[in-house]
């Protein structure tokens, strides 16, 4: 049995919409499964998707575009992660008819979107189409992560966890074993420092407020800390919080000089090009290490359970990514059916190398997964206790203000205690302003 655990920058014209007719020119992913046979709408209709540009979403965007034909046009805009957050906010906060009919979201972001009343609940449609699209194949804990306040708001296309990556050639030459703990990872970094033409021993995706907040989450959880107390008040400014931030700073010291600007894409490329020997990165980036079209290290990267901290938990994060329907979507039922068709089991099998599949039939298929050598590291990290973010509607706002304080404080070289005091003050002020804290 597989293991399951439970912002305004640019204009909406920044990235062009990709229609079904553009797919061949764009080198669309090769889809598996039967053709989309859903009924055509009676009048010409265009359904648009907004999502993060990453390999798994390129696949599912292509699967949605495969439903186009006749009166139905399906388009997709794939953008950077920051642009996804900002353009989703613009789209949803504006009210009225939405320019996008399907949005990529994930558990913590969706909780805030749903709490603000921006999304269309999907319970009725999920019940109506449960059998047609095999929705019972999604385990209850996964669907629970796609819900808020007792209602379902999304259909999942992946679960994801952060795991360790290591260039075995560099590690062997340095006499360094795959680390089981953060201390062992630091010791390996010391062995690798200045060796073998590496740019740095390790890279972490600390860029922006979201990146550094994710790395702090990992460090806080590994140190045995918590974001919030039992009353929902910030509790990260603690002994565990300071110990976690100190361990993160020690890791950053072995990262490239621009560590506080590096995105997940930057870290992926650094590993693929052999510029760094280790990282702790999303499992959804693992297959790209073996892609000979873009990687200089195919077959040379080992995957391991995220290293444990002093608190015993792994330096990791667990999330569920999903597609949601804005309240202002033109035809919510049509949007839902396009999502559900793209996430059919026979379709999702084609993305097995790109995601930790949320369908039980795929996650439990030993033959399908036998060559996906990163899956055991993900399963082990989940079993070791990788923690999701707190299930509260304000966490996206909380991580934004904490991430800003971390970025400012680290760049100013403040000590960990001072950084967390400022982060706590910012967090309390924000939660009071939003009505989540009294007094």
Tab-separated table of N, CA and C in Angstrom, residues 5 20 33 48 87 118 131 138 152 161 167 218 236 271 286 289 295 330 334 397-398 433:
chain	number	residue	atom	x	y	z
A	5	UNK	N	0.078	11.176	2.936
A	5	UNK	CA	-0.124	12.073	4.048
A	5	UNK	C	-1.101	13.131	3.563
A	20	UNK	N	-4.994	24.698	-28.372
A	20	UNK	CA	-4.797	23.325	-28.832
A	20	UNK	C	-4.086	23.290	-30.180
A	33	UNK	N	-3.418	7.171	-22.946
A	33	UNK	CA	-4.840	7.030	-22.691
A	33	UNK	C	-5.716	7.318	-23.891
A	48	UNK	N	-9.980	28.531	-20.425
A	48	UNK	CA	-8.573	28.912	-20.267
A	48	UNK	C	-8.032	28.450	-18.922
A	87	UNK	N	-1.041	36.541	-10.618
A	87	UNK	CA	-2.127	36.583	-11.587
A	87	UNK	C	-3.369	35.877	-11.054
A	118	UNK	N	-13.537	32.733	-3.138
A	118	UNK	CA	-13.144	32.953	-4.525
A	118	UNK	C	-13.318	31.730	-5.426
A	131	UNK	N	-18.146	8.149	-11.013
A	131	UNK	CA	-17.900	6.893	-11.719
A	131	UNK	C	-17.281	7.125	-13.096
A	138	UNK	N	-8.872	8.348	-6.017
A	138	UNK	CA	-8.112	9.306	-5.211
A	138	UNK	C	-8.349	8.986	-3.735
A	152	UNK	N	-15.149	20.260	-0.975
A	152	UNK	CA	-14.100	19.950	-1.938
A	152	UNK	C	-13.956	21.121	-2.909
A	161	UNK	N	6.841	16.052	-2.353
A	161	UNK	CA	7.626	16.124	-1.133
A	161	UNK	C	9.052	16.466	-1.532
A	167	UNK	N	24.999	14.060	-6.436
A	167	UNK	CA	25.835	13.635	-7.559
A	167	UNK	C	26.783	12.560	-7.030
A	218	UNK	N	11.118	23.817	6.304
A	218	UNK	CA	11.853	22.559	6.393
A	218	UNK	C	12.721	22.519	7.652
A	236	UNK	N	6.683	30.286	15.954
A	236	UNK	CA	7.953	29.895	15.342
A	236	UNK	C	9.154	30.605	15.960
A	271	UNK	N	22.082	21.373	-10.495
A	271	UNK	CA	22.304	19.936	-10.336
A	271	UNK	C	22.498	19.263	-11.694
A	286	UNK	N	12.936	15.310	-10.105
A	286	UNK	CA	13.903	14.220	-10.157
A	286	UNK	C	14.099	13.659	-11.567
A	289	UNK	N	16.759	15.001	-13.942
A	289	UNK	CA	18.181	14.708	-13.768
A	289	UNK	C	18.678	13.696	-14.796
A	295	UNK	N	20.484	17.411	-19.224
A	295	UNK	CA	21.307	17.095	-18.062
A	295	UNK	C	22.664	16.536	-18.472
A	330	UNK	N	-16.913	30.727	-16.531
A	330	UNK	CA	-18.071	30.856	-17.411
A	330	UNK	C	-19.008	29.654	-17.320
A	334	UNK	N	-18.322	22.511	-17.260
A	334	UNK	CA	-17.407	22.252	-18.369
A	334	UNK	C	-15.963	22.285	-17.881
A	397	UNK	N	-0.584	34.128	3.601
A	397	UNK	CA	-0.205	35.477	4.032
A	397	UNK	C	0.896	35.420	5.089
A	398	UNK	N	0.792	34.452	6.002
A	398	UNK	CA	1.794	34.312	7.054
A	398	UNK	C	3.173	34.034	6.467
A	433	UNK	N	-4.557	42.490	11.368
A	433	UNK	CA	-5.161	43.296	10.299
A	433	UNK	C	-6.176	42.484	9.514
